[in-house]
Coordinates of C-alpha atoms in Angstrom, one line a residue:
M7 CA -71.5 -39.4 -87.5
A8 CA -71.3 -36.8 -85.0
I9 CA -68.8 -36.0 -82.1
E10 CA -70.6 -35.7 -78.8
T11 CA -68.1 -33.5 -76.2
V12 CA -68.7 -34.0 -72.8
I13 CA -67.3 -31.5 -70.3
R14 CA -66.9 -32.6 -67.0
P15 CA -65.1 -30.1 -63.7
N16 CA -61.9 -31.6 -62.7
Q17 CA -61.6 -33.6 -59.6
Q18 CA -57.9 -33.4 -58.8
G19 CA -57.8 -31.7 -55.7
L20 CA -58.9 -28.0 -55.0
A21 CA -58.7 -27.2 -59.0
L22 CA -56.7 -24.0 -58.5
G23 CA -54.7 -23.8 -61.6
E24 CA -58.1 -23.9 -62.9
A25 CA -59.4 -21.1 -60.9
Y26 CA -56.4 -18.7 -61.4
A27 CA -57.0 -19.3 -65.2
R28 CA -60.4 -18.2 -64.9
R29 CA -59.8 -15.1 -62.4
E30 CA -61.1 -12.8 -65.3
L31 CA -64.5 -14.5 -64.9
L32 CA -64.2 -14.1 -60.7
Y33 CA -64.0 -10.5 -61.1
F34 CA -66.9 -9.8 -63.0
L35 CA -68.9 -12.5 -61.2
V36 CA -67.8 -10.0 -57.8
W37 CA -69.3 -7.2 -59.7
R38 CA -72.6 -8.5 -61.0
D39 CA -72.9 -9.3 -57.2
I40 CA -72.6 -6.0 -56.3
K41 CA -74.8 -3.8 -58.6
L42 CA -77.5 -6.7 -58.8
R43 CA -77.5 -5.7 -54.2
Y44 CA -78.3 -2.5 -54.7
K45 CA -79.6 -2.4 -57.8
Q46 CA -83.2 -0.2 -57.7
T47 CA -82.7 0.8 -54.1
V48 CA -82.4 4.3 -52.9
V49 CA -79.3 4.4 -51.1
G50 CA -77.5 2.0 -53.0
I51 CA -74.1 1.6 -51.8
A52 CA -74.9 3.5 -48.6
W53 CA -77.0 0.4 -47.1
A54 CA -72.9 -0.3 -46.2
V55 CA -72.4 2.5 -43.8
L56 CA -76.3 2.5 -42.6
V57 CA -77.0 -0.8 -41.5
P58 CA -73.9 -1.1 -39.2
V59 CA -74.7 3.0 -38.2
M60 CA -78.3 1.1 -36.9
Q61 CA -76.6 -1.3 -34.7
L62 CA -74.5 0.3 -33.2
V63 CA -77.0 2.7 -32.3
I64 CA -79.5 0.1 -30.9
F65 CA -76.6 -2.1 -29.6
S66 CA -75.9 1.0 -27.8
V67 CA -78.7 1.4 -26.5
I68 CA -80.2 -1.7 -25.2
F69 CA -76.8 -3.3 -24.4
G70 CA -74.3 -0.5 -23.3
H71 CA -77.0 1.5 -21.5
L72 CA -80.1 -0.5 -20.3
A73 CA -78.0 -3.6 -19.6
G74 CA -74.9 -2.1 -18.9
I75 CA -72.1 -4.0 -20.7
K76 CA -69.0 -2.5 -19.9
P77 CA -65.9 -3.2 -22.1
D78 CA -62.6 -4.4 -21.2
G79 CA -60.9 -1.3 -21.4
D80 CA -61.1 2.2 -21.3
Y81 CA -63.0 3.2 -24.0
P82 CA -66.8 4.6 -25.0
Y83 CA -69.1 1.7 -25.2
P84 CA -69.8 2.7 -29.1
V85 CA -66.4 2.3 -30.0
F86 CA -65.9 -1.2 -28.6
V87 CA -69.1 -2.5 -30.4
L88 CA -68.5 -1.0 -33.4
A89 CA -64.8 -2.2 -34.0
G90 CA -66.6 -6.1 -33.5
L91 CA -69.6 -4.6 -35.5
V92 CA -67.4 -4.4 -38.9
P93 CA -65.8 -7.7 -38.7
W94 CA -68.8 -9.5 -37.8
T95 CA -70.8 -7.7 -40.4
F96 CA -68.7 -9.3 -43.0
F97 CA -68.9 -12.3 -42.0
A98 CA -72.7 -12.7 -41.5
H99 CA -73.2 -10.9 -44.7
S100 CA -70.9 -12.8 -46.0
V101 CA -72.6 -16.3 -44.8
T102 CA -75.8 -15.3 -46.1
Q103 CA -75.2 -14.2 -49.4
G104 CA -72.3 -17.4 -50.3
G105 CA -74.5 -19.6 -48.8
H106 CA -77.8 -19.1 -50.9
S107 CA -75.4 -18.2 -53.9
L108 CA -75.7 -21.6 -55.9
A109 CA -79.3 -22.2 -55.2
D110 CA -80.0 -18.4 -56.4
Q111 CA -78.2 -19.3 -59.4
Q112 CA -80.0 -22.7 -60.5
Q113 CA -79.6 -21.3 -65.1
L114 CA -75.7 -21.3 -64.6
L115 CA -75.5 -24.0 -62.7
T116 CA -77.0 -26.2 -65.4
K117 CA -76.5 -24.5 -68.6
V118 CA -72.7 -23.6 -68.9
Y119 CA -69.7 -24.9 -67.1
F120 CA -67.4 -22.4 -64.9
P121 CA -65.1 -23.4 -61.8
R122 CA -68.3 -23.5 -58.7
L123 CA -65.5 -22.3 -56.2
F124 CA -66.7 -18.8 -57.6
M125 CA -70.1 -18.1 -56.9
P126 CA -69.4 -18.4 -53.2
T127 CA -66.4 -16.6 -53.5
A128 CA -67.6 -14.0 -55.5
A129 CA -70.2 -13.6 -52.7
V130 CA -68.0 -12.6 -49.8
A131 CA -65.7 -10.6 -52.0
G132 CA -68.7 -8.1 -52.7
C133 CA -69.5 -8.4 -49.0
F134 CA -65.8 -7.7 -48.6
L135 CA -65.9 -4.4 -50.7
D136 CA -69.0 -3.4 -48.6
S137 CA -66.9 -4.2 -45.2
L138 CA -64.3 -1.7 -46.2
V139 CA -66.9 1.0 -46.3
A140 CA -67.9 0.0 -42.9
F141 CA -64.5 -0.1 -41.7
G142 CA -64.2 4.1 -43.0
V143 CA -66.8 4.4 -40.2
L144 CA -65.1 3.1 -37.6
M145 CA -62.4 5.7 -39.0
L146 CA -64.8 8.5 -38.4
V147 CA -66.3 7.1 -35.1
L148 CA -62.8 6.8 -33.0
A149 CA -62.4 10.2 -34.8
W150 CA -65.6 11.4 -32.9
Y151 CA -64.0 10.0 -29.8
G152 CA -61.0 11.7 -29.9
Y153 CA -58.9 8.1 -30.5
V154 CA -55.8 7.4 -32.6
P155 CA -56.2 3.5 -33.6
S156 CA -52.8 1.7 -32.0
A157 CA -49.9 1.3 -33.4
Q158 CA -50.9 -2.1 -33.5
I159 CA -53.0 -1.8 -35.9
V160 CA -50.7 -3.1 -38.4
Y161 CA -51.6 -6.8 -38.1
L162 CA -55.0 -6.2 -39.3
P163 CA -54.2 -6.6 -42.7
A164 CA -53.4 -10.5 -41.6
L165 CA -56.5 -10.6 -39.3
A166 CA -59.0 -9.3 -42.5
G167 CA -56.8 -12.4 -44.0
L168 CA -58.4 -14.7 -41.5
A169 CA -61.9 -13.4 -41.8
I170 CA -61.8 -13.5 -45.3
L171 CA -61.0 -17.3 -45.3
A172 CA -63.2 -17.9 -42.1
A173 CA -66.2 -16.8 -44.1
L174 CA -64.8 -18.7 -47.3
G175 CA -64.9 -21.7 -45.7
V176 CA -68.6 -21.7 -44.4
A177 CA -69.9 -20.0 -47.5
F178 CA -68.2 -23.0 -49.3
L179 CA -70.3 -25.4 -47.1
L180 CA -73.1 -24.1 -46.9
S181 CA -73.6 -22.9 -50.7
A182 CA -73.2 -27.1 -51.5
L183 CA -75.1 -28.2 -48.2
T184 CA -77.9 -25.6 -49.6
V185 CA -78.2 -27.0 -53.7
A186 CA -78.4 -30.6 -51.9
Y187 CA -81.4 -29.7 -49.1
R188 CA -83.3 -26.8 -49.6
D189 CA -84.1 -26.5 -45.9
F190 CA -80.2 -24.7 -45.3
R191 CA -81.9 -21.6 -46.7
Y192 CA -84.0 -21.3 -43.7
L193 CA -81.2 -22.3 -40.8
I194 CA -78.8 -20.1 -42.7
P195 CA -80.3 -16.7 -41.3
V196 CA -81.2 -18.5 -37.8
G197 CA -77.7 -20.1 -37.6
V198 CA -76.2 -16.3 -38.4
Q199 CA -78.3 -15.0 -35.7
V200 CA -77.0 -17.8 -32.8
L201 CA -73.8 -17.6 -33.8
M202 CA -73.5 -13.5 -33.4
F203 CA -74.6 -13.8 -29.6
L204 CA -72.0 -16.6 -29.3
S205 CA -69.4 -14.3 -30.9
P206 CA -68.0 -11.1 -28.8
V207 CA -70.1 -8.7 -30.3
I208 CA -71.6 -7.0 -27.6
Y209 CA -69.9 -8.1 -24.7
P210 CA -65.7 -8.5 -23.9
V211 CA -64.4 -11.7 -23.5
T212 CA -63.8 -11.8 -20.5
L213 CA -67.4 -12.1 -19.8
V214 CA -66.5 -15.8 -20.0
P215 CA -64.6 -17.5 -17.6
E216 CA -61.0 -18.2 -18.4
R217 CA -61.7 -21.7 -17.9
Y218 CA -63.9 -21.5 -20.8
Q219 CA -62.6 -19.1 -23.4
W220 CA -61.0 -21.4 -25.4
L221 CA -64.6 -23.2 -26.6
L222 CA -65.4 -19.7 -27.7
G223 CA -62.3 -19.8 -29.2
L224 CA -63.9 -22.8 -31.1
N225 CA -66.3 -20.1 -33.3
P226 CA -63.6 -18.7 -35.8
M227 CA -64.7 -14.9 -35.5
A228 CA -64.7 -15.0 -31.2
G229 CA -60.3 -14.7 -31.7
I230 CA -61.1 -12.7 -34.9
I231 CA -63.3 -10.2 -33.5
D232 CA -61.3 -9.8 -30.2
G233 CA -58.4 -9.4 -32.2
V234 CA -59.0 -6.4 -34.4
R235 CA -60.4 -4.8 -31.5
S236 CA -56.4 -6.1 -30.0
A237 CA -54.8 -4.1 -33.2
I238 CA -57.3 -0.8 -33.1
L239 CA -57.4 0.0 -29.8
G240 CA -54.4 -1.7 -28.3
K241 CA -55.7 -3.8 -25.5
P242 CA -54.0 -6.7 -25.1
W243 CA -53.7 -10.1 -27.4
N244 CA -55.6 -12.9 -25.9
M245 CA -53.2 -15.3 -27.7
P246 CA -54.6 -18.6 -26.6
M247 CA -58.3 -17.6 -28.0
L248 CA -56.7 -16.3 -31.5
L249 CA -55.0 -19.2 -32.3
M250 CA -57.8 -21.6 -31.5
S251 CA -59.8 -19.5 -33.8
T252 CA -57.5 -19.8 -36.0
A253 CA -56.6 -23.7 -36.0
S254 CA -60.7 -23.4 -36.1
T255 CA -60.8 -21.1 -39.6
L256 CA -58.1 -23.3 -40.9
A257 CA -60.3 -26.4 -40.5
L258 CA -63.5 -25.5 -41.3
L259 CA -61.9 -23.5 -44.8
L260 CA -60.3 -27.5 -45.5
A261 CA -63.6 -29.0 -45.1
G262 CA -65.6 -26.7 -46.6
T263 CA -63.8 -26.5 -50.0
M264 CA -63.0 -30.9 -49.6
Y265 CA -67.6 -31.3 -49.5
F266 CA -67.7 -28.5 -52.4
R267 CA -65.4 -30.4 -54.5
K268 CA -66.5 -33.8 -53.3
T269 CA -70.4 -32.3 -54.1
E270 CA -69.9 -30.4 -57.4
R271 CA -70.4 -33.3 -60.1
R272 CA -73.9 -33.0 -58.4
F273 CA -74.7 -29.8 -58.8
A274 CA -76.3 -29.2 -62.2
D275 CA -78.7 -32.9 -61.9
I276 CA -79.8 -31.6 -58.2
A277 CA -80.1 -28.0 -58.7

């Protein structure tokens, strides 16, 4: 008599123990995503440098020169913009790559079991490695303009961790939604573009009236981007906005993780 073995995902809580036990798999998924992203490209990982540099030139000309937007401090507009572009580019790429991660890996979902959270997590981790390269470009631009990062840069790792949590929360939510509703594949790029203009990437937070800044802080990246500028450029901290963005980040991470875990059982059937 044949014995049938049914493998089911652990539906108890967040299954952190299961994820930790298989942490080596996450490493290989991250490395695979990085290699696939730059496979058969001419310049390879140099795209991690070229993308923020091209955006910096375009934004500096259009918004800094033609539109006349001024930073909220005594530093050049290119420095101001790039300090916002580095965290924003990481978030935007993480959301795009993480949101598509499950839908793009249907064969893995239907043929083998592993912690499904690893797929969007690997995408976010790979994008973070790219952002480290872009951060090096920011340091070179600061040196070009003769700026030395402020002592507040010691808070940068905490802000980077907050950005990672925000990216994971959105990636978990969108990756699960994209498996169930394929329309989200087309909505994600549009949503990322809209969210960029709702984030203080090309303009300072002070352009928004103070009584409405808490609404801007509902966007997790608003407080994070402004905080990164404070850490690197030494401008005053906008603590109400940072606290609001921190709260929205944690809420989004919890909601995204719980929705992912709730729908994970059906991934293999609907992928």
